[in-house]
PDB file of C-alpha atoms in Angstrom:
ATOM      1  CA  MET H   3      -0.163  -0.204  -0.189  1.00  0.00           C
ATOM      2  CA  PRO H   4      -1.018   2.027  -1.537  1.00  0.00           C
ATOM      3  CA  ILE H   5      -0.085   1.925  -5.106  1.00  0.00           C
ATOM      4  CA  LEU H   6      -2.813  -1.084  -5.839  1.00  0.00           C
ATOM      5  CA  ASN H   7      -2.506  -3.400  -8.548  1.00  0.00           C
ATOM      6  CA  ASP H   8      -5.902  -4.303  -8.653  1.00  0.00           C
ATOM      7  CA  PRO H   9      -8.870  -3.045  -6.941  1.00  0.00           C
ATOM      8  CA  PRO H  10      -8.995  -4.005  -3.211  1.00  0.00           C
ATOM      9  CA  LYS H  11     -10.686  -6.675  -1.267  1.00  0.00           C
ATOM     10  CA  GLU H  12     -12.927  -4.740   1.456  1.00  0.00           C
ATOM     11  CA  SER H  13     -10.822  -6.559   3.631  1.00  0.00           C
ATOM     12  CA  ASP H  14      -7.892  -5.230   2.190  1.00  0.00           C
ATOM     13  CA  TRP H  15      -8.465  -1.718   2.257  1.00  0.00           C
ATOM     14  CA  ILE H  16      -7.711   0.934   4.550  1.00  0.00           C
ATOM     15  CA  ASP H  17     -10.481   3.675   5.153  1.00  0.00           C
ATOM     16  CA  PRO H  18      -8.643   7.072   4.446  1.00  0.00           C
ATOM     17  CA  ASP H  19     -10.900   8.708   7.048  1.00  0.00           C
ATOM     18  CA  GLU H  20      -9.489   6.321   9.553  1.00  0.00           C
ATOM     19  CA  VAL H  21      -5.573   7.544   8.887  1.00  0.00           C
ATOM     20  CA  PRO H  22      -4.251  10.018  10.976  1.00  0.00           C
ATOM     21  CA  ARG H  23      -2.647  12.173   7.928  1.00  0.00           C
ATOM     22  CA  PRO H  24      -3.960  15.466   6.662  1.00  0.00           C
ATOM     23  CA  VAL H  25      -3.359  14.177   2.922  1.00  0.00           C
ATOM     24  CA  VAL H  26      -3.586  10.100   2.192  1.00  0.00           C
ATOM     25  CA  THR H  27      -2.760   8.682  -1.231  1.00  0.00           C
ATOM     26  CA  TYR H  28      -3.278   5.952  -3.355  1.00  0.00           C
ATOM     27  CA  GLY H  29      -2.746   4.959  -6.666  1.00  0.00           C
ATOM     28  CA  PHE H  30      -4.191   1.997  -8.956  1.00  0.00           C
ATOM     29  CA  ALA H  31      -1.801   1.641 -11.232  1.00  0.00           C
ATOM     30  CA  ARG H  32      -2.639  -0.483 -14.625  1.00  0.00           C
ATOM     31  CA  THR H  33      -6.023  -1.522 -13.391  1.00  0.00           C
ATOM     32  CA  TYR H  34      -7.671  -3.531 -15.440  1.00  0.00           C
ATOM     33  CA  VAL H  35     -11.565  -2.945 -14.722  1.00  0.00           C
ATOM     34  CA  ASP H  36     -14.556  -4.301 -16.273  1.00  0.00           C
ATOM     35  CA  GLY H  37     -17.331  -2.197 -14.842  1.00  0.00           C
ATOM     36  CA  LEU H  38     -16.210  -0.948 -11.971  1.00  0.00           C
ATOM     37  CA  GLU H  39     -18.766   0.646  -9.955  1.00  0.00           C
ATOM     38  CA  LEU H  40     -18.811   2.115  -6.661  1.00  0.00           C
ATOM     39  CA  ASP H  41     -22.340   2.420  -5.311  1.00  0.00           C
ATOM     40  CA  LEU H  42     -23.442   6.093  -3.733  1.00  0.00           C
ATOM     41  CA  HIS H  43     -21.451   6.472  -0.268  1.00  0.00           C
ATOM     42  CA  ARG H  44     -19.305   9.747   1.403  1.00  0.00           C
ATOM     43  CA  HIS H  45     -16.335  10.186   3.247  1.00  0.00           C
ATOM     44  CA  THR H  46     -14.395  13.165   5.477  1.00  0.00           C
ATOM     45  CA  LYS H  47     -11.970  13.907   3.622  1.00  0.00           C
ATOM     46  CA  GLY H  48     -12.043  15.384   0.318  1.00  0.00           C
ATOM     47  CA  GLN H  49     -10.878  13.539  -2.797  1.00  0.00           C
ATOM     48  CA  ILE H  50      -8.959  14.488  -6.066  1.00  0.00           C
ATOM     49  CA  VAL H  51      -8.822  11.317  -8.297  1.00  0.00           C
ATOM     50  CA  LEU H  52      -6.769  11.823 -11.526  1.00  0.00           C
ATOM     51  CA  VAL H  53      -7.522   9.330 -14.804  1.00  0.00           C
ATOM     52  CA  GLN H  54      -4.347   8.744 -16.045  1.00  0.00           C
ATOM     53  CA  ARG H  55      -5.933   6.371 -18.718  1.00  0.00           C
ATOM     54  CA  GLY H  56      -9.579   5.280 -19.444  1.00  0.00           C
ATOM     55  CA  ALA H  57     -12.494   7.313 -18.195  1.00  0.00           C
ATOM     56  CA  LEU H  58     -14.385   7.925 -14.822  1.00  0.00           C
ATOM     57  CA  SER H  59     -18.064   9.529 -14.483  1.00  0.00           C
ATOM     58  CA  CYS H  60     -18.638  10.720 -11.042  1.00  0.00           C
ATOM     59  CA  GLU H  61     -22.119  11.728  -9.816  1.00  0.00           C
ATOM     60  CA  VAL H  62     -22.138  13.883  -6.816  1.00  0.00           C
ATOM     61  CA  GLU H  63     -25.280  15.543  -5.639  1.00  0.00           C
ATOM     62  CA  GLY H  64     -26.953  17.770  -7.807  1.00  0.00           C
ATOM     63  CA  GLY H  65     -24.887  16.549 -10.942  1.00  0.00           C
ATOM     64  CA  LEU H  66     -22.497  14.344 -13.160  1.00  0.00           C
ATOM     65  CA  TRP H  67     -19.314  15.036 -13.707  1.00  0.00           C
ATOM     66  CA  ILE H  68     -17.187  12.678 -16.697  1.00  0.00           C
ATOM     67  CA  VAL H  69     -13.140  12.954 -15.939  1.00  0.00           C
ATOM     68  CA  PRO H  70     -11.074  12.027 -19.377  1.00  0.00           C
ATOM     69  CA  PRO H  71      -7.939  11.047 -19.093  1.00  0.00           C
ATOM     70  CA  ARG H  72      -5.545  14.087 -17.922  1.00  0.00           C
ATOM     71  CA  SER H  73      -7.838  15.765 -15.582  1.00  0.00           C
ATOM     72  CA  ALA H  74      -9.078  15.105 -12.287  1.00  0.00           C
ATOM     73  CA  VAL H  75     -12.458  15.182 -10.307  1.00  0.00           C
ATOM     74  CA  TRP H  76     -12.488  17.425  -6.865  1.00  0.00           C
ATOM     75  CA  ILE H  77     -15.131  15.631  -4.324  1.00  0.00           C
ATOM     76  CA  PRO H  78     -15.637  17.944  -1.403  1.00  0.00           C
ATOM     77  CA  GLY H  79     -15.626  16.010   2.197  1.00  0.00           C
ATOM     78  CA  GLY H  80     -18.913  14.538   3.312  1.00  0.00           C
ATOM     79  CA  ALA H  81     -20.672  14.797  -0.727  1.00  0.00           C
ATOM     80  CA  LEU H  82     -22.783  11.576  -1.485  1.00  0.00           C
ATOM     81  CA  HIS H  83     -21.329  10.268  -4.353  1.00  0.00           C
ATOM     82  CA  ALA H  84     -21.021   7.427  -6.819  1.00  0.00           C
ATOM     83  CA  VAL H  85     -18.484   6.327  -9.159  1.00  0.00           C
ATOM     84  CA  LYS H  86     -18.346   4.290 -12.540  1.00  0.00           C
ATOM     85  CA  ALA H  87     -15.392   3.027 -14.814  1.00  0.00           C
ATOM     86  CA  THR H  88     -14.901   1.179 -17.581  1.00  0.00           C
ATOM     87  CA  GLY H  89     -11.978  -0.714 -19.951  1.00  0.00           C
ATOM     88  CA  VAL H  90      -8.661   0.205 -18.303  1.00  0.00           C
ATOM     89  CA  LEU H  91      -8.091   2.782 -15.786  1.00  0.00           C
ATOM     90  CA  GLU H  92      -5.178   4.435 -14.248  1.00  0.00           C
ATOM     91  CA  CYS H  93      -5.883   6.480 -11.667  1.00  0.00           C
ATOM     92  CA  TYR H  94      -4.282   8.695  -8.833  1.00  0.00           C
ATOM     93  CA  ASN H  95      -6.144   9.053  -5.182  1.00  0.00           C
ATOM     94  CA  ALA H  96      -5.727  11.782  -2.633  1.00  0.00           C
ATOM     95  CA  PHE H  97      -7.793  12.301  -0.008  1.00  0.00           C
ATOM     96  CA  VAL H  98      -7.445  15.825   2.039  1.00  0.00           C
ATOM     97  CA  ASP H  99      -8.057  16.537   5.906  1.00  0.00           C
ATOM     98  CA  PRO H 100     -11.030  19.170   5.642  1.00  0.00           C
ATOM     99  CA  ALA H 101      -8.971  20.996   8.265  1.00  0.00           C
ATOM    100  CA  VAL H 102      -6.271  21.669   6.273  1.00  0.00           C
ATOM    101  CA  ASP H 103      -6.667  25.390   5.105  1.00  0.00           C
ATOM    102  CA  ALA H 104      -5.758  24.863   1.632  1.00  0.00           C
ATOM    103  CA  ARG H 105      -8.053  26.823  -0.542  1.00  0.00           C
ATOM    104  CA  LEU H 106      -9.467  23.876  -2.037  1.00  0.00           C
ATOM    105  CA  PRO H 107     -12.916  24.031  -4.256  1.00  0.00           C
ATOM    106  CA  GLU H 108     -15.859  24.088  -2.011  1.00  0.00           C
ATOM    107  CA  VAL H 109     -18.271  22.032  -4.662  1.00  0.00           C
ATOM    108  CA  CYS H 110     -17.491  19.199  -6.959  1.00  0.00           C
ATOM    109  CA  CYS H 111     -15.596  19.911 -10.299  1.00  0.00           C
ATOM    110  CA  VAL H 112     -13.474  18.438 -12.893  1.00  0.00           C
ATOM    111  CA  VAL H 113      -9.685  20.451 -13.148  1.00  0.00           C
ATOM    112  CA  SER H 114      -7.241  20.555 -15.668  1.00  0.00           C
ATOM    113  CA  VAL H 115      -3.968  18.392 -14.227  1.00  0.00           C
ATOM    114  CA  THR H 116      -0.678  20.094 -15.062  1.00  0.00           C
ATOM    115  CA  SER H 117       2.684  17.851 -15.263  1.00  0.00           C
ATOM    116  CA  LEU H 118       3.708  19.296 -11.705  1.00  0.00           C
ATOM    117  CA  LEU H 119       0.024  17.784 -10.217  1.00  0.00           C
ATOM    118  CA  ARG H 120       0.253  14.970 -11.990  1.00  0.00           C
ATOM    119  CA  GLU H 121       3.745  14.167 -10.645  1.00  0.00           C
ATOM    120  CA  LEU H 122       2.427  15.024  -7.282  1.00  0.00           C
ATOM    121  CA  LEU H 123      -0.180  12.475  -7.383  1.00  0.00           C
ATOM    122  CA  VAL H 124       2.260   9.815  -9.208  1.00  0.00           C
ATOM    123  CA  ARG H 125       4.814  10.367  -6.822  1.00  0.00           C
ATOM    124  CA  SER H 126       2.803  10.951  -3.054  1.00  0.00           C
ATOM    125  CA  ALA H 127       0.732   7.504  -3.935  1.00  0.00           C
ATOM    126  CA  SER H 128       4.228   5.662  -3.389  1.00  0.00           C
ATOM    127  CA  LEU H 129       4.570   7.280   0.077  1.00  0.00           C
ATOM    128  CA  PRO H 130       3.551   5.029   3.551  1.00  0.00           C
ATOM    129  CA  LEU H 131      -0.003   5.752   5.281  1.00  0.00           C
ATOM    130  CA  LEU H 132       1.612   6.706   7.754  1.00  0.00           C
ATOM    131  CA  TYR H 133       4.552   9.052   6.176  1.00  0.00           C
ATOM    132  CA  GLU H 134       6.859  11.092   8.613  1.00  0.00           C
ATOM    133  CA  GLU H 135       4.969  14.360   9.542  1.00  0.00           C
ATOM    134  CA  GLY H 136       7.128  17.679   9.624  1.00  0.00           C
ATOM    135  CA  GLY H 137       9.761  16.626   7.026  1.00  0.00           C
ATOM    136  CA  ALA H 138      10.009  16.297   2.921  1.00  0.00           C
ATOM    137  CA  ASN H 139       7.089  14.035   2.468  1.00  0.00           C
ATOM    138  CA  SER H 140       4.686  16.627   4.269  1.00  0.00           C
ATOM    139  CA  ARG H 141       5.820  19.650   2.143  1.00  0.00           C
ATOM    140  CA  LEU H 142       5.499  17.227  -1.126  1.00  0.00           C
ATOM    141  CA  VAL H 143       1.617  17.112  -0.206  1.00  0.00           C
ATOM    142  CA  MET H 144       1.603  20.367   0.515  1.00  0.00           C
ATOM    143  CA  VAL H 145       2.596  21.411  -2.977  1.00  0.00           C
ATOM    144  CA  LEU H 146       0.236  18.975  -4.549  1.00  0.00           C
ATOM    145  CA  LEU H 147      -2.158  20.873  -2.688  1.00  0.00           C
ATOM    146  CA  ASP H 148      -1.385  24.634  -3.412  1.00  0.00           C
ATOM    147  CA  GLU H 149      -0.937  22.853  -6.779  1.00  0.00           C
ATOM    148  CA  LEU H 150      -4.895  21.596  -6.685  1.00  0.00           C
ATOM    149  CA  ALA H 151      -6.057  25.232  -5.598  1.00  0.00           C
ATOM    150  CA  ALA H 152      -4.379  26.376  -8.427  1.00  0.00           C
ATOM    151  CA  ALA H 153      -6.053  24.124 -10.977  1.00  0.00           C
ATOM    152  CA  GLN H 154      -8.495  25.152 -13.787  1.00  0.00           C
ATOM    153  CA  VAL H 155     -11.919  24.033 -13.698  1.00  0.00           C
ATOM    154  CA  GLU H 156     -13.122  22.287 -17.054  1.00  0.00           C
ATOM    155  CA  ASP H 157     -16.977  22.672 -18.007  1.00  0.00           C
ATOM    156  CA  LEU H 158     -17.186  18.748 -17.819  1.00  0.00           C
ATOM    157  CA  HIS H 159     -20.428  18.956 -15.809  1.00  0.00           C
ATOM    158  CA  LEU H 160     -23.816  18.086 -16.592  1.00  0.00           C
ATOM    159  CA  PRO H 161     -26.239  19.421 -14.150  1.00  0.00           C
ATOM    160  CA  MET H 162     -28.548  16.862 -12.833  1.00  0.00           C
ATOM    161  CA  PRO H 163     -32.426  17.475 -11.593  1.00  0.00           C
ATOM    162  CA  THR H 164     -33.902  16.021  -8.656  1.00  0.00           C
ATOM    163  CA  ASP H 165     -37.730  16.186  -9.503  1.00  0.00           C
ATOM    164  CA  ALA H 166     -38.966  12.555 -10.535  1.00  0.00           C
ATOM    165  CA  ARG H 167     -41.012  14.211 -13.600  1.00  0.00           C
ATOM    166  CA  LEU H 168     -37.652  15.934 -14.762  1.00  0.00           C
ATOM    167  CA  ARG H 169     -35.020  12.253 -13.976  1.00  0.00           C
ATOM    168  CA  ARG H 170     -37.601  10.365 -15.899  1.00  0.00           C
ATOM    169  CA  ILE H 171     -36.794  12.354 -19.068  1.00  0.00           C
ATOM    170  CA  VAL H 172     -33.227  12.319 -18.266  1.00  0.00           C
ATOM    171  CA  ASP H 173     -32.873   8.896 -17.480  1.00  0.00           C
ATOM    172  CA  LEU H 174     -34.607   8.402 -21.031  1.00  0.00           C
ATOM    173  CA  MET H 175     -32.501  10.423 -23.022  1.00  0.00           C
ATOM    174  CA  MET H 176     -29.050   9.488 -21.416  1.00  0.00           C
ATOM    175  CA  ALA H 177     -30.772   5.868 -22.352  1.00  0.00           C
ATOM    176  CA  SER H 178     -31.198   7.074 -25.694  1.00  0.00           C
ATOM    177  CA  PRO H 179     -28.983   9.786 -26.733  1.00  0.00           C
ATOM    178  CA  ALA H 180     -29.183   9.676 -30.478  1.00  0.00           C
ATOM    179  CA  ASP H 181     -33.020  10.105 -29.849  1.00  0.00           C
ATOM    180  CA  ARG H 182     -33.463  13.975 -31.059  1.00  0.00           C
ATOM    181  CA  GLY H 183     -37.113  14.262 -30.381  1.00  0.00           C
ATOM    182  CA  THR H 184     -38.609  17.917 -29.958  1.00  0.00           C
ATOM    183  CA  MET H 185     -39.200  19.295 -26.262  1.00  0.00           C
ATOM    184  CA  ASP H 186     -42.556  19.200 -26.532  1.00  0.00           C
ATOM    185  CA  VAL H 187     -42.299  15.272 -27.347  1.00  0.00           C
ATOM    186  CA  TRP H 188     -40.148  14.902 -24.214  1.00  0.00           C
ATOM    187  CA  ALA H 189     -42.525  16.905 -22.149  1.00  0.00           C
ATOM    188  CA  LYS H 190     -45.386  14.169 -23.165  1.00  0.00           C
ATOM    189  CA  GLN H 191     -43.532  11.517 -22.384  1.00  0.00           C
ATOM    190  CA  ALA H 192     -43.390  12.548 -18.372  1.00  0.00           C
ATOM    191  CA  GLY H 193     -47.019  13.882 -18.484  1.00  0.00           C
ATOM    192  CA  LEU H 194     -45.936  17.988 -18.710  1.00  0.00           C
ATOM    193  CA  SER H 195     -46.625  20.629 -21.124  1.00  0.00           C
ATOM    194  CA  GLU H 196     -43.634  22.337 -22.772  1.00  0.00           C
ATOM    195  CA  ARG H 197     -43.440  25.360 -20.684  1.00  0.00           C
ATOM    196  CA  THR H 198     -43.455  23.410 -17.329  1.00  0.00           C
ATOM    197  CA  LEU H 199     -40.396  21.079 -18.670  1.00  0.00           C
ATOM    198  CA  ALA H 200     -39.187  24.780 -19.761  1.00  0.00           C
ATOM    199  CA  ARG H 201     -39.694  25.903 -16.360  1.00  0.00           C
ATOM    200  CA  LEU H 202     -38.593  23.385 -14.197  1.00  0.00           C
ATOM    201  CA  ILE H 203     -35.035  22.397 -16.212  1.00  0.00           C
ATOM    202  CA  SER H 204     -34.378  25.774 -15.938  1.00  0.00           C
ATOM    203  CA  ARG H 205     -35.026  26.193 -12.344  1.00  0.00           C
ATOM    204  CA  GLU H 206     -33.197  23.382 -11.456  1.00  0.00           C
ATOM    205  CA  THR H 207     -30.416  23.074 -13.652  1.00  0.00           C
ATOM    206  CA  GLY H 208     -29.737  26.873 -14.541  1.00  0.00           C
ATOM    207  CA  MET H 209     -29.905  25.882 -18.378  1.00  0.00           C
ATOM    208  CA  SER H 210     -32.386  26.094 -21.179  1.00  0.00           C
ATOM    209  CA  PHE H 211     -33.664  22.413 -22.564  1.00  0.00           C
ATOM    210  CA  GLY H 212     -31.381  22.645 -25.422  1.00  0.00           C
ATOM    211  CA  ARG H 213     -28.777  23.575 -23.609  1.00  0.00           C
ATOM    212  CA  TRP H 214     -29.020  21.113 -21.326  1.00  0.00           C
ATOM    213  CA  ARG H 215     -29.080  18.438 -24.131  1.00  0.00           C
ATOM    214  CA  GLN H 216     -26.389  19.928 -25.583  1.00  0.00           C
ATOM    215  CA  GLN H 217     -24.137  19.406 -22.544  1.00  0.00           C
ATOM    216  CA  LEU H 218     -25.422  15.875 -22.123  1.00  0.00           C
ATOM    217  CA  GLY H 219     -24.017  15.321 -25.637  1.00  0.00           C
ATOM    218  CA  VAL H 220     -20.755  17.016 -24.545  1.00  0.00           C
ATOM    219  CA  VAL H 221     -20.116  14.848 -21.522  1.00  0.00           C
ATOM    220  CA  LEU H 222     -21.443  11.617 -23.102  1.00  0.00           C
ATOM    221  CA  ALA H 223     -18.686  12.298 -26.593  1.00  0.00           C
ATOM    222  CA  VAL H 224     -15.763  13.238 -23.983  1.00  0.00           C
ATOM    223  CA  LYS H 225     -16.709   9.657 -21.953  1.00  0.00           C
ATOM    224  CA  TRP H 226     -16.875   7.741 -25.321  1.00  0.00           C
ATOM    225  CA  LEU H 227     -14.081   9.020 -27.034  1.00  0.00           C
ATOM    226  CA  ALA H 228     -11.641   8.797 -24.092  1.00  0.00           C
ATOM    227  CA  GLY H 229     -13.142   4.701 -23.847  1.00  0.00           C
ATOM    228  CA  GLY H 230     -11.533   4.444 -27.480  1.00  0.00           C
ATOM    229  CA  ALA H 231     -14.772   5.397 -29.752  1.00  0.00           C
ATOM    230  CA  SER H 232     -14.643   6.742 -32.918  1.00  0.00           C
ATOM    231  CA  ILE H 233     -15.680  10.606 -34.156  1.00  0.00           C
ATOM    232  CA  GLN H 234     -17.804   8.716 -36.170  1.00  0.00           C
ATOM    233  CA  GLN H 235     -19.528   6.156 -33.847  1.00  0.00           C
ATOM    234  CA  VAL H 236     -19.721   9.067 -31.440  1.00  0.00           C
ATOM    235  CA  ALA H 237     -21.681  11.420 -33.851  1.00  0.00           C
ATOM    236  CA  ALA H 238     -23.823   8.475 -34.782  1.00  0.00           C
ATOM    237  CA  ASP H 239     -24.571   7.659 -31.154  1.00  0.00           C
ATOM    238  CA  LEU H 240     -25.731  10.900 -30.517  1.00  0.00           C
ATOM    239  CA  GLY H 241     -27.901  11.289 -32.872  1.00  0.00           C
ATOM    240  CA  TYR H 242     -25.842  13.511 -35.529  1.00  0.00           C
ATOM    241  CA  GLU H 243     -26.614  13.510 -39.601  1.00  0.00           C
ATOM    242  CA  SER H 244     -22.946  14.424 -40.386  1.00  0.00           C
ATOM    243  CA  VAL H 245     -20.003  13.969 -38.462  1.00  0.00           C
ATOM    244  CA  PRO H 246     -19.073  17.607 -39.304  1.00  0.00           C
ATOM    245  CA  SER H 247     -22.058  18.798 -37.498  1.00  0.00           C
ATOM    246  CA  PHE H 248     -21.033  16.781 -34.759  1.00  0.00           C
ATOM    247  CA  VAL H 249     -17.173  18.429 -34.510  1.00  0.00           C
ATOM    248  CA  THR H 250     -18.711  21.890 -34.765  1.00  0.00           C
ATOM    249  CA  MET H 251     -20.714  21.547 -31.694  1.00  0.00           C
ATOM    250  CA  PHE H 252     -17.564  19.846 -29.724  1.00  0.00           C
ATOM    251  CA  ARG H 253     -15.446  22.117 -31.048  1.00  0.00           C
ATOM    252  CA  LYS H 254     -17.444  25.591 -29.826  1.00  0.00           C
ATOM    253  CA  ALA H 255     -18.723  23.815 -26.251  1.00  0.00           C
ATOM    254  CA  LEU H 256     -14.781  23.207 -25.601  1.00  0.00           C
ATOM    255  CA  GLY H 257     -12.742  25.282 -27.804  1.00  0.00           C
ATOM    256  CA  THR H 258     -11.329  22.325 -29.660  1.00  0.00           C
ATOM    257  CA  SER H 259     -11.930  19.790 -32.053  1.00  0.00           C
ATOM    258  CA  PRO H 260     -12.810  15.941 -30.706  1.00  0.00           C
ATOM    259  CA  GLY H 261      -9.486  15.062 -32.404  1.00  0.00           C
ATOM    260  CA  ARG H 262      -7.239  17.344 -31.211  1.00  0.00           C
ATOM    261  CA  TYR H 263      -8.994  17.351 -27.828  1.00  0.00           C
ATOM    262  CA  MET H 264      -8.107  12.970 -27.429  1.00  0.00           C
ATOM    263  CA  ALA H 265      -4.807  13.178 -29.068  1.00  0.00           C
ATOM    264  CA  GLU H 266      -3.451  16.177 -26.961  1.00  0.00           C
ATOM    265  CA  ARG H 267      -4.863  13.923 -23.769  1.00  0.00           C
ATOM    266  CA  HIS H 268      -3.317  10.149 -24.753  1.00  0.00           C
ATOM    267  CA  SER H 269       0.381  12.301 -25.982  1.00  0.00           C
ATOM    268  CA  GLY H 270       3.303  11.230 -24.120  1.00  0.00           C
ATOM    269  CA  ARG H 271       3.641  15.386 -22.727  1.00  0.00           C
ATOM    270  CA  PHE H 272       0.854  18.002 -21.499  1.00  0.00           C
TER     271      PHE H 272
END
């Protein structure tokens, strides 16, 4: 411990909340998972998860975050969350005591990972759980927290409504993202008027129906591309009539084409 080449058995897992250190780190290195799923849970310490290979989806109260390679998700202490991953996964985790004054985000977010932050997470994952305090190892994790506090937030968040009628629509849309039905069609499936649907989704997500559906497409596209799907397949699975129209949407949302976006994340450099 704490570098793990396979998912730990429950009997082997050491709860980071029980480790008397301000920062506790674990690495899952070259871990092959098939449908890894951690049900809703919470811990006192906040958690940063760097994805080096593969992709994670993390649902936290009020939202869904997609974490592609070379990004990390920050989950504040006490937040109820669930995590899913498929395929090959290599990730590094740090758990941070809320008593540490590190200017960390107060809400869940996905952040860009600089080369320094990555190296700090990888290096700290090889520390013993009970590393010596007051020395070089303590300074290492404090620099890690400084880098995390300065990390740039990425727009890979999908607000999730809590209203049962909206969640019914959301579940249907996530199950059939290629369905390009109008707002009126979706509203009728939930027994709502178009006006009521528009009002509810704006109130609960802060987005219009069209903007929310576009963001759903963005996060699903990033997830599928990170899992190895082709641009053509992703465009088809999202219901786009042509690849160029999908690429235009992706570029407007994230500032670059899907091909360049993934190439940068799978390159050997940051």
